[in-house]
Amino acid sequence: MSINVTKSYLPPMEEYAGYLAGIWERVYLTNAGPLVVELEKSLKEYLGVKHLFFVNNGTIALQIALKALDLKGEILTTPFSYVATTSSIVWEGSTPVFVDIDPETLCINPELLEAAITPQTVAIMATHVYGNPCNVEAIEAVAQRHGLRVIYDAAHAFGVMYKDMSVLNYGDVSTLSFHATKLFHTVEGGAIVTNDDDLAHRISYMRNFGHNGPEAFWGVGVNGKSSEFHAAMGLCVLPRVDELIRRRREISELYDALLADTPVRQPRLQEHTTRYNYSYYPTVMPSEPVLLAVRDALNAADVTPRRYFYPSLNTLEYVGHQPAPVSEDISTRALCLPLYYELTDEEVQLICSIIRSAL
Ligand SMILES: *Cc1c(COP(=O)(O)O)cnc(C)c1O
């Protein structure tokens, strides 16, 4: 028996085949086809957002967001995230300036934002890490005081609600990833979400080469489109997301109970989170040697947790060294335990007993 940190959810094959039959009939494979249009509509309804653009991955979503806001300069960002949060800033020609994280929620610490602002600062790009919402109100207050744009990397925050509203409604733009490892997936994919009509207009052209009809162009663009095959997977998974979240919650609560009297800690959920999505089961171990001992003991039993997120992004060689002591410390101690729909209670019990014996 081999247990990985995650396992992609696959819907019944016949259901996906049903969509394939339609694709074969229409011979319409990509370029805003009917399934893409249907998925975008269903996602807007499910998430409760105004504009949503389905794109081919979560990284291009970040890149188009940066481009659509016309950002060039210093961007305040979190060192505790997946590498794409930082690399997309660098790729788009801006400079990431790292603002350390809150040691409890592991999201960017809004109290440290103002000290990092310079005349070159243009935006804040923060991650709702593990689906735990950032302190969106404090971030908005700083952004307003200093005329900064706000992008949320919401790759982990599908279905998360803050004060009974989708957390995706905060900031100028939020981006999602629908990669196979994410809670809701389309094999590869992502989305750009905004409430701003002008920005939505720019994004709609940018993701399709700037095409304005077959022979005219409206500004520079890129290929951010996705296909009917990817949309079909999304249409199969979306009706099951609530059930996936329900089971993930059960598993997470079992982990909580089985690890409660140990030194293994969990991040604190942001206040006013009215719906969490259980997209990961992150732990913070007491020290890096303990983390390594736990990991090795699990690996020996063919269980593969992941060091999300390691290394701290401020230590990447291409960003120049900038200190972020809290993130550097947490990243040496953070370990995500296996969490997926098909994981059984017995497997969780086994994982926890291995962890307890390695502590
Ligand atoms: C997965 C992820 C991305 C990248 O998304 P892709 O769809 O893999 O390109 C970006 N940011 C975060 C925080 C992620 O977890």
mmCIF file of C-alpha atoms and ligand atoms in Angstrom:
data_model
loop_
_atom_site.group_PDB
_atom_site.id
_atom_site.type_symbol
_atom_site.label_atom_id
_atom_site.label_comp_id
_atom_site.label_asym_id
_atom_site.label_seq_id
_atom_site.Cartn_x
_atom_site.Cartn_y
_atom_site.Cartn_z
ATOM 1 C CA MET A 1 0.000 0.000 0.000
ATOM 2 C CA SER A 2 1.445 3.307 -1.049
ATOM 3 C CA ILE A 3 0.017 6.589 0.264
ATOM 4 C CA ASN A 4 0.968 9.874 -1.358
ATOM 5 C CA VAL A 5 0.361 13.378 0.011
ATOM 6 C CA THR A 6 -2.460 13.680 -2.509
ATOM 7 C CA LYS A 7 -4.337 11.629 -5.064
ATOM 8 C CA SER A 8 -6.240 13.253 -7.895
ATOM 9 C CA TYR A 9 -9.983 12.741 -7.834
ATOM 10 C CA LEU A 10 -11.262 11.057 -10.995
ATOM 11 C CA PRO A 11 -14.993 11.012 -11.760
ATOM 12 C CA PRO A 12 -16.714 7.880 -13.150
ATOM 13 C CA MET A 13 -15.169 7.226 -16.574
ATOM 14 C CA GLU A 14 -18.576 6.853 -18.274
ATOM 15 C CA GLU A 15 -19.494 10.360 -17.279
ATOM 16 C CA TYR A 16 -16.358 11.833 -18.842
ATOM 17 C CA ALA A 17 -16.974 9.615 -21.898
ATOM 18 C CA GLY A 18 -20.404 11.220 -22.246
ATOM 19 C CA TYR A 19 -18.735 14.599 -22.693
ATOM 20 C CA LEU A 20 -16.257 13.058 -25.133
ATOM 21 C CA ALA A 21 -19.135 11.835 -27.287
ATOM 22 C CA GLY A 22 -20.365 15.422 -27.577
ATOM 23 C CA ILE A 23 -16.876 16.650 -28.507
ATOM 24 C CA TRP A 24 -16.623 13.980 -31.230
ATOM 25 C CA GLU A 25 -20.006 15.017 -32.579
ATOM 26 C CA ARG A 26 -19.222 18.739 -32.694
ATOM 27 C CA VAL A 27 -15.537 18.412 -33.664
ATOM 28 C CA TYR A 28 -14.983 21.600 -31.705
ATOM 29 C CA LEU A 29 -11.946 21.054 -29.509
ATOM 30 C CA THR A 30 -10.820 24.404 -28.169
ATOM 31 C CA ASN A 31 -11.199 28.227 -28.432
ATOM 32 C CA ALA A 32 -14.113 29.105 -26.112
ATOM 33 C CA GLY A 33 -16.121 25.998 -27.004
ATOM 34 C CA PRO A 34 -19.482 25.159 -25.441
ATOM 35 C CA LEU A 35 -18.010 23.140 -22.552
ATOM 36 C CA VAL A 36 -15.580 25.941 -21.655
ATOM 37 C CA VAL A 37 -18.443 28.439 -21.700
ATOM 38 C CA GLU A 38 -20.595 26.111 -19.568
ATOM 39 C CA LEU A 39 -17.812 25.525 -17.045
ATOM 40 C CA GLU A 40 -17.152 29.263 -16.688
ATOM 41 C CA LYS A 41 -20.841 29.880 -16.048
ATOM 42 C CA SER A 42 -21.080 27.044 -13.487
ATOM 43 C CA LEU A 43 -17.933 28.207 -11.704
ATOM 44 C CA LYS A 44 -19.197 31.793 -11.455
ATOM 45 C CA GLU A 45 -22.402 30.496 -9.879
ATOM 46 C CA TYR A 46 -20.705 28.050 -7.529
ATOM 47 C CA LEU A 47 -18.116 30.553 -6.353
ATOM 48 C CA GLY A 48 -20.338 33.643 -6.344
ATOM 49 C CA VAL A 49 -18.075 35.900 -8.436
ATOM 50 C CA LYS A 50 -18.759 38.367 -11.248
ATOM 51 C CA HIS A 51 -16.108 37.667 -13.894
ATOM 52 C CA LEU A 52 -14.169 34.419 -14.215
ATOM 53 C CA PHE A 53 -11.842 33.396 -17.052
ATOM 54 C CA PHE A 54 -10.885 29.737 -17.369
ATOM 55 C CA VAL A 55 -7.236 29.529 -18.460
ATOM 56 C CA ASN A 56 -4.742 26.745 -19.106
ATOM 57 C CA ASN A 57 -2.979 26.850 -15.731
ATOM 58 C CA GLY A 58 -2.679 28.787 -12.482
ATOM 59 C CA THR A 59 0.689 30.269 -13.377
ATOM 60 C CA ILE A 60 -0.512 31.899 -16.602
ATOM 61 C CA ALA A 61 -3.425 33.215 -14.517
ATOM 62 C CA LEU A 62 -0.919 35.038 -12.278
ATOM 63 C CA GLN A 63 1.054 36.301 -15.273
ATOM 64 C CA ILE A 64 -2.039 37.638 -17.048
ATOM 65 C CA ALA A 65 -3.221 39.277 -13.810
ATOM 66 C CA LEU A 66 0.104 41.109 -13.483
ATOM 67 C CA LYS A 67 -0.009 42.133 -17.161
ATOM 68 C CA ALA A 68 -3.647 43.237 -17.106
ATOM 69 C CA LEU A 69 -2.925 45.537 -14.151
ATOM 70 C CA ASP A 70 0.098 46.852 -16.055
ATOM 71 C CA LEU A 71 2.355 46.375 -13.052
ATOM 72 C CA LYS A 72 6.064 47.179 -13.257
ATOM 73 C CA GLY A 73 8.060 47.804 -10.121
ATOM 74 C CA GLU A 74 8.309 46.343 -6.647
ATOM 75 C CA ILE A 75 5.604 43.912 -5.568
ATOM 76 C CA LEU A 76 5.197 43.056 -1.908
ATOM 77 C CA THR A 77 4.718 39.308 -1.646
ATOM 78 C CA THR A 78 4.791 36.334 0.675
ATOM 79 C CA PRO A 79 7.862 34.106 1.011
ATOM 80 C CA PHE A 80 5.665 31.184 2.124
ATOM 81 C CA SER A 81 3.914 29.874 -0.982
ATOM 82 C CA TYR A 82 4.489 27.753 -4.047
ATOM 83 C CA VAL A 83 7.349 28.992 -6.257
ATOM 84 C CA ALA A 84 4.941 30.248 -8.985
ATOM 85 C CA THR A 85 3.878 33.159 -6.758
ATOM 86 C CA THR A 86 7.413 34.555 -6.874
ATOM 87 C CA SER A 87 8.511 33.333 -10.290
ATOM 88 C CA SER A 88 5.545 34.918 -12.082
ATOM 89 C CA ILE A 89 6.494 38.322 -10.629
ATOM 90 C CA VAL A 90 10.082 37.918 -11.849
ATOM 91 C CA TRP A 91 8.919 36.497 -15.231
ATOM 92 C CA GLU A 92 6.730 39.572 -15.773
ATOM 93 C CA GLY A 93 9.689 41.887 -15.134
ATOM 94 C CA SER A 94 8.854 43.112 -11.635
ATOM 95 C CA THR A 95 10.792 42.737 -8.393
ATOM 96 C CA PRO A 96 9.445 40.615 -5.531
ATOM 97 C CA VAL A 97 9.923 42.257 -2.127
ATOM 98 C CA PHE A 98 9.303 39.723 0.623
ATOM 99 C CA VAL A 99 7.172 40.599 3.591
ATOM 100 C CA ASP A 100 7.339 38.004 6.363
ATOM 101 C CA ILE A 101 4.388 35.875 7.440
ATOM 102 C CA ASP A 102 2.216 35.738 10.519
ATOM 103 C CA PRO A 103 3.563 32.843 12.640
ATOM 104 C CA GLU A 104 0.030 31.608 13.402
ATOM 105 C CA THR A 105 -1.898 31.833 10.104
ATOM 106 C CA LEU A 106 1.226 31.527 7.892
ATOM 107 C CA CYS A 107 -0.197 34.175 5.529
ATOM 108 C CA ILE A 108 1.568 37.499 4.842
ATOM 109 C CA ASN A 109 1.769 39.660 7.999
ATOM 110 C CA PRO A 110 -0.106 42.886 7.201
ATOM 111 C CA GLU A 111 1.608 44.720 10.056
ATOM 112 C CA LEU A 112 4.908 44.461 8.185
ATOM 113 C CA LEU A 113 3.643 45.751 4.832
ATOM 114 C CA GLU A 114 4.038 49.479 5.369
ATOM 115 C CA ALA A 115 7.712 49.285 6.356
ATOM 116 C CA ALA A 116 8.469 47.563 3.025
ATOM 117 C CA ILE A 117 6.821 50.210 0.825
ATOM 118 C CA THR A 118 9.102 52.414 -1.311
ATOM 119 C CA PRO A 119 8.326 54.864 -4.147
ATOM 120 C CA GLN A 120 8.738 51.886 -6.532
ATOM 121 C CA THR A 121 6.053 49.750 -4.851
ATOM 122 C CA VAL A 122 3.093 49.096 -7.157
ATOM 123 C CA ALA A 123 1.209 46.147 -5.694
ATOM 124 C CA ILE A 124 0.734 43.465 -3.064
ATOM 125 C CA MET A 125 0.548 39.823 -4.158
ATOM 126 C CA ALA A 126 -0.407 37.528 -1.294
ATOM 127 C CA THR A 127 -1.358 33.853 -1.060
ATOM 128 C CA HIS A 128 -4.282 32.421 0.914
ATOM 129 C CA VAL A 129 -1.900 29.683 1.926
ATOM 130 C CA TYR A 130 -3.495 26.202 2.346
ATOM 131 C CA GLY A 131 -6.805 27.959 1.657
ATOM 132 C CA ASN A 132 -6.510 29.977 4.885
ATOM 133 C CA PRO A 133 -7.644 33.512 4.013
ATOM 134 C CA CYS A 134 -5.164 36.367 4.379
ATOM 135 C CA ASN A 135 -6.147 39.237 6.644
ATOM 136 C CA VAL A 136 -7.869 40.787 3.624
ATOM 137 C CA GLU A 137 -9.222 43.833 5.448
ATOM 138 C CA ALA A 138 -5.833 44.893 6.827
ATOM 139 C CA ILE A 139 -4.246 44.354 3.399
ATOM 140 C CA GLU A 140 -6.965 46.417 1.715
ATOM 141 C CA ALA A 141 -6.466 49.264 4.188
ATOM 142 C CA VAL A 142 -2.717 49.437 3.446
ATOM 143 C CA ALA A 143 -3.331 49.191 -0.306
ATOM 144 C CA GLN A 144 -5.829 52.043 -0.203
ATOM 145 C CA ARG A 145 -3.589 54.283 1.887
ATOM 146 C CA HIS A 146 -0.721 53.844 -0.562
ATOM 147 C CA GLY A 147 -2.536 53.448 -3.887
ATOM 148 C CA LEU A 148 -1.393 49.857 -4.412
ATOM 149 C CA ARG A 149 -3.079 47.121 -6.440
ATOM 150 C CA VAL A 150 -3.841 43.778 -4.770
ATOM 151 C CA ILE A 151 -3.606 40.343 -6.382
ATOM 152 C CA TYR A 152 -4.449 37.223 -4.403
ATOM 153 C CA ASP A 153 -2.892 33.935 -5.384
ATOM 154 C CA ALA A 154 -5.976 31.923 -4.435
ATOM 155 C CA ALA A 155 -4.692 28.644 -5.911
ATOM 156 C CA HIS A 156 -5.625 26.898 -2.630
ATOM 157 C CA ALA A 157 -8.792 28.843 -1.854
ATOM 158 C CA PHE A 158 -11.437 27.257 -4.087
ATOM 159 C CA GLY A 159 -14.799 27.500 -2.294
ATOM 160 C CA VAL A 160 -13.415 29.328 0.760
ATOM 161 C CA MET A 161 -15.734 31.932 2.269
ATOM 162 C CA TYR A 162 -14.756 34.893 4.395
ATOM 163 C CA LYS A 163 -17.655 36.580 6.210
ATOM 164 C CA ASP A 164 -20.091 34.450 4.183
ATOM 165 C CA MET A 165 -18.703 35.617 0.826
ATOM 166 C CA SER A 166 -16.189 34.001 -1.521
ATOM 167 C CA VAL A 167 -12.710 35.162 -0.517
ATOM 168 C CA LEU A 168 -12.090 35.560 -4.274
ATOM 169 C CA ASN A 169 -14.064 38.805 -4.172
ATOM 170 C CA TYR A 170 -11.255 40.593 -2.322
ATOM 171 C CA GLY A 171 -8.467 42.512 -4.031
ATOM 172 C CA ASP A 172 -8.367 43.667 -7.676
ATOM 173 C CA VAL A 173 -7.823 40.142 -9.006
ATOM 174 C CA SER A 174 -7.685 36.610 -7.608
ATOM 175 C CA THR A 175 -6.223 33.635 -9.405
ATOM 176 C CA LEU A 176 -7.014 29.938 -9.060
ATOM 177 C CA SER A 177 -5.188 26.771 -10.048
ATOM 178 C CA PHE A 178 -7.086 23.718 -11.270
ATOM 179 C CA HIS A 179 -4.009 21.496 -11.471
ATOM 180 C CA ALA A 180 -4.608 17.761 -10.943
ATOM 181 C CA THR A 181 -3.326 18.017 -7.354
ATOM 182 C CA LYS A 182 -5.736 20.752 -6.348
ATOM 183 C CA LEU A 183 -9.103 20.299 -4.591
ATOM 184 C CA PHE A 184 -11.095 21.164 -7.739
ATOM 185 C CA HIS A 185 -9.227 20.253 -10.899
ATOM 186 C CA THR A 186 -9.414 20.176 -14.694
ATOM 187 C CA VAL A 187 -6.192 18.090 -15.089
ATOM 188 C CA GLU A 188 -4.321 21.325 -15.930
ATOM 189 C CA GLY A 189 -6.074 24.654 -15.628
ATOM 190 C CA GLY A 190 -6.724 27.779 -13.660
ATOM 191 C CA ALA A 191 -8.860 30.886 -13.577
ATOM 192 C CA ILE A 192 -8.679 34.648 -13.211
ATOM 193 C CA VAL A 193 -11.409 36.275 -11.124
ATOM 194 C CA THR A 194 -12.257 39.960 -10.869
ATOM 195 C CA ASN A 195 -15.205 42.236 -10.131
ATOM 196 C CA ASP A 196 -13.763 45.076 -12.223
ATOM 197 C CA ASP A 197 -15.451 45.332 -15.647
ATOM 198 C CA ASP A 198 -12.591 47.209 -17.366
ATOM 199 C CA LEU A 199 -10.027 44.784 -16.080
ATOM 200 C CA ALA A 200 -12.217 41.847 -17.151
ATOM 201 C CA HIS A 201 -12.341 43.327 -20.648
ATOM 202 C CA ARG A 202 -8.529 43.513 -20.831
ATOM 203 C CA ILE A 203 -8.147 39.985 -19.472
ATOM 204 C CA SER A 204 -10.614 38.543 -22.001
ATOM 205 C CA TYR A 205 -8.436 39.814 -24.870
ATOM 206 C CA MET A 206 -5.102 39.066 -23.243
ATOM 207 C CA ARG A 207 -5.838 35.385 -22.754
ATOM 208 C CA ASN A 208 -6.618 34.966 -26.482
ATOM 209 C CA PHE A 209 -3.647 36.635 -28.243
ATOM 210 C CA GLY A 210 -5.503 39.982 -28.194
ATOM 211 C CA HIS A 211 -7.802 38.698 -30.945
ATOM 212 C CA ASN A 212 -10.728 40.988 -31.697
ATOM 213 C CA GLY A 213 -12.339 38.870 -34.380
ATOM 214 C CA PRO A 214 -10.279 36.838 -36.852
ATOM 215 C CA GLU A 215 -8.400 39.764 -38.417
ATOM 216 C CA ALA A 216 -8.062 42.438 -35.751
ATOM 217 C CA PHE A 217 -6.136 42.715 -32.494
ATOM 218 C CA TRP A 218 -6.748 44.684 -29.366
ATOM 219 C CA GLY A 219 -3.401 44.977 -27.609
ATOM 220 C CA VAL A 220 -0.789 42.329 -26.970
ATOM 221 C CA GLY A 221 -1.899 38.934 -25.721
ATOM 222 C CA VAL A 222 -0.808 35.394 -25.003
ATOM 223 C CA ASN A 223 -2.319 31.921 -25.344
ATOM 224 C CA GLY A 224 -4.092 31.398 -22.030
ATOM 225 C CA LYS A 225 -7.021 29.427 -23.421
ATOM 226 C CA SER A 226 -8.096 26.007 -22.264
ATOM 227 C CA SER A 227 -9.765 23.169 -24.149
ATOM 228 C CA GLU A 228 -13.045 21.254 -24.246
ATOM 229 C CA PHE A 229 -11.291 18.185 -22.797
ATOM 230 C CA HIS A 230 -10.158 20.132 -19.735
ATOM 231 C CA ALA A 231 -13.537 21.808 -19.322
ATOM 232 C CA ALA A 232 -15.211 18.373 -19.478
ATOM 233 C CA MET A 233 -13.146 17.188 -16.517
ATOM 234 C CA GLY A 234 -14.143 20.320 -14.611
ATOM 235 C CA LEU A 235 -17.813 19.742 -15.386
ATOM 236 C CA CYS A 236 -17.496 16.190 -14.003
ATOM 237 C CA VAL A 237 -15.655 17.226 -10.818
ATOM 238 C CA LEU A 238 -17.588 20.396 -9.922
ATOM 239 C CA PRO A 239 -20.864 18.704 -8.872
ATOM 240 C CA ARG A 240 -18.806 16.542 -6.484
ATOM 241 C CA VAL A 241 -16.751 19.305 -4.841
ATOM 242 C CA ASP A 242 -19.024 19.637 -1.810
ATOM 243 C CA GLU A 243 -18.760 15.896 -1.197
ATOM 244 C CA LEU A 244 -14.952 16.039 -1.628
ATOM 245 C CA ILE A 245 -14.784 18.861 0.927
ATOM 246 C CA ARG A 246 -17.084 16.982 3.333
ATOM 247 C CA ARG A 247 -14.836 13.892 3.372
ATOM 248 C CA ARG A 248 -11.656 15.978 3.578
ATOM 249 C CA ARG A 249 -13.108 17.724 6.599
ATOM 250 C CA GLU A 250 -13.797 14.368 8.278
ATOM 251 C CA ILE A 251 -10.235 13.217 7.623
ATOM 252 C CA SER A 252 -8.801 16.517 8.875
ATOM 253 C CA GLU A 253 -10.812 16.260 12.087
ATOM 254 C CA LEU A 254 -9.568 12.715 12.603
ATOM 255 C CA TYR A 255 -5.960 13.923 12.213
ATOM 256 C CA ASP A 256 -6.699 16.754 14.672
ATOM 257 C CA ALA A 257 -8.011 14.274 17.238
ATOM 258 C CA LEU A 258 -5.210 11.729 16.798
ATOM 259 C CA LEU A 259 -2.455 14.364 17.012
ATOM 260 C CA ALA A 260 -4.064 16.566 19.664
ATOM 261 C CA ASP A 261 -1.825 15.548 22.593
ATOM 262 C CA THR A 262 1.435 15.736 20.591
ATOM 263 C CA PRO A 263 3.738 18.704 19.867
ATOM 264 C CA VAL A 264 2.517 18.695 16.232
ATOM 265 C CA ARG A 265 0.760 22.010 15.532
ATOM 266 C CA GLN A 266 -1.592 23.258 12.850
ATOM 267 C CA PRO A 267 -1.851 26.787 11.435
ATOM 268 C CA ARG A 268 -4.588 28.916 12.993
ATOM 269 C CA LEU A 269 -7.582 29.496 10.739
ATOM 270 C CA GLN A 270 -8.151 33.185 9.968
ATOM 271 C CA GLU A 271 -10.981 34.696 12.020
ATOM 272 C CA HIS A 272 -14.271 35.135 10.108
ATOM 273 C CA THR A 273 -13.553 32.185 7.811
ATOM 274 C CA THR A 274 -17.131 31.007 7.396
ATOM 275 C CA ARG A 275 -16.240 28.134 5.077
ATOM 276 C CA TYR A 276 -12.900 26.367 4.866
ATOM 277 C CA ASN A 277 -12.120 23.889 2.065
ATOM 278 C CA TYR A 278 -9.680 21.434 3.730
ATOM 279 C CA SER A 279 -7.473 21.594 0.660
ATOM 280 C CA TYR A 280 -4.388 20.496 2.638
ATOM 281 C CA TYR A 281 -3.554 19.070 6.051
ATOM 282 C CA PRO A 282 -0.566 21.207 7.022
ATOM 283 C CA THR A 283 1.371 20.569 10.223
ATOM 284 C CA VAL A 284 4.173 22.473 11.889
ATOM 285 C CA MET A 285 6.672 20.172 13.594
ATOM 286 C CA PRO A 286 8.617 21.269 16.709
ATOM 287 C CA SER A 287 11.957 21.332 14.819
ATOM 288 C CA GLU A 288 13.524 20.399 11.491
ATOM 289 C CA PRO A 289 15.222 17.249 12.923
ATOM 290 C CA VAL A 290 11.814 16.073 14.176
ATOM 291 C CA LEU A 291 10.299 16.825 10.753
ATOM 292 C CA LEU A 292 13.005 14.765 9.051
ATOM 293 C CA ALA A 293 12.559 11.882 11.505
ATOM 294 C CA VAL A 294 8.778 11.907 10.921
ATOM 295 C CA ARG A 295 9.225 12.079 7.159
ATOM 296 C CA ASP A 296 11.750 9.225 7.133
ATOM 297 C CA ALA A 297 9.542 7.034 9.335
ATOM 298 C CA LEU A 298 6.572 7.667 7.018
ATOM 299 C CA ASN A 299 8.656 7.060 3.896
ATOM 300 C CA ALA A 300 9.816 3.739 5.352
ATOM 301 C CA ALA A 301 6.140 2.710 5.472
ATOM 302 C CA ASP A 302 5.619 3.897 1.863
ATOM 303 C CA VAL A 303 3.796 7.049 2.978
ATOM 304 C CA THR A 304 4.907 10.267 1.241
ATOM 305 C CA PRO A 305 4.131 13.570 2.980
ATOM 306 C CA ARG A 306 5.396 16.771 1.304
ATOM 307 C CA ARG A 307 7.442 19.670 2.602
ATOM 308 C CA TYR A 308 4.983 22.392 1.538
ATOM 309 C CA PHE A 309 6.407 25.003 1.407
ATOM 310 C CA TYR A 310 10.139 24.538 1.302
ATOM 311 C CA PRO A 311 12.405 26.361 0.717
ATOM 312 C CA SER A 312 11.225 29.781 1.819
ATOM 313 C CA LEU A 313 10.945 31.778 -1.435
ATOM 314 C CA ASN A 314 13.095 34.680 -0.191
ATOM 315 C CA THR A 315 16.053 32.275 -0.354
ATOM 316 C CA LEU A 316 15.694 31.512 -4.100
ATOM 317 C CA GLU A 317 18.952 32.335 -5.852
ATOM 318 C CA TYR A 318 17.291 34.643 -8.413
ATOM 319 C CA VAL A 319 15.662 37.031 -5.938
ATOM 320 C CA GLY A 320 18.729 38.184 -3.999
ATOM 321 C CA HIS A 321 18.794 37.566 -0.313
ATOM 322 C CA GLN A 322 16.065 39.301 1.655
ATOM 323 C CA PRO A 323 15.412 38.288 5.253
ATOM 324 C CA ALA A 324 12.139 36.663 6.336
ATOM 325 C CA PRO A 325 13.009 34.849 9.569
ATOM 326 C CA VAL A 326 9.512 33.585 10.409
ATOM 327 C CA SER A 327 8.996 32.067 6.956
ATOM 328 C CA GLU A 328 12.507 30.580 6.949
ATOM 329 C CA ASP A 329 11.828 28.948 10.302
ATOM 330 C CA ILE A 330 8.317 27.683 9.463
ATOM 331 C CA SER A 331 9.407 26.350 6.064
ATOM 332 C CA THR A 332 11.942 24.040 7.756
ATOM 333 C CA ARG A 333 9.184 22.654 10.008
ATOM 334 C CA ALA A 334 6.074 22.551 7.785
ATOM 335 C CA LEU A 335 4.897 19.171 6.558
ATOM 336 C CA CYS A 336 1.662 18.404 4.698
ATOM 337 C CA LEU A 337 0.192 15.018 5.559
ATOM 338 C CA PRO A 338 -1.726 12.878 3.043
ATOM 339 C CA LEU A 339 -5.232 14.206 2.424
ATOM 340 C CA TYR A 340 -7.518 13.057 -0.356
ATOM 341 C CA TYR A 341 -11.032 11.791 -0.864
ATOM 342 C CA GLU A 342 -10.205 8.090 -0.902
ATOM 343 C CA LEU A 343 -7.926 8.097 2.140
ATOM 344 C CA THR A 344 -9.470 5.775 4.741
ATOM 345 C CA ASP A 345 -9.786 6.264 8.498
ATOM 346 C CA GLU A 346 -7.524 3.214 8.994
ATOM 347 C CA GLU A 347 -4.834 4.820 6.847
ATOM 348 C CA VAL A 348 -5.065 8.038 8.876
ATOM 349 C CA GLN A 349 -4.741 5.983 12.085
ATOM 350 C CA LEU A 350 -1.691 4.222 10.698
ATOM 351 C CA ILE A 351 -0.084 7.538 9.625
ATOM 352 C CA CYS A 352 -0.695 9.045 13.057
ATOM 353 C CA SER A 353 0.715 6.054 14.897
ATOM 354 C CA ILE A 354 3.886 6.233 12.793
ATOM 355 C CA ILE A 355 4.161 9.971 13.497
ATOM 356 C CA ARG A 356 3.645 9.446 17.244
ATOM 357 C CA SER A 357 6.367 6.822 17.401
ATOM 358 C CA ALA A 358 8.821 9.069 15.511
ATOM 359 C CA LEU A 359 8.284 12.141 17.715
HETATM 360 C C1 LIG B 1 -0.445 25.163 -7.729
HETATM 361 C C2 LIG B 1 -0.072 26.595 -7.409
HETATM 362 C C3 LIG B 1 0.219 27.539 -8.410
HETATM 363 C C4 LIG B 1 0.433 27.142 -9.830
HETATM 364 O O1 LIG B 1 -0.643 26.638 -10.460
HETATM 365 P P1 LIG B 1 -0.426 25.729 -11.795
HETATM 366 O O2 LIG B 1 -1.840 25.464 -12.204
HETATM 367 O O3 LIG B 1 0.300 24.496 -11.369
HETATM 368 O O4 LIG B 1 0.324 26.546 -12.781
HETATM 369 C C5 LIG B 1 0.433 28.859 -8.040
HETATM 370 N N1 LIG B 1 0.397 29.235 -6.749
HETATM 371 C C6 LIG B 1 0.146 28.358 -5.756
HETATM 372 C C7 LIG B 1 0.110 28.857 -4.354
HETATM 373 C C8 LIG B 1 -0.059 27.010 -6.050
HETATM 374 O O5 LIG B 1 -0.249 26.128 -5.057
#
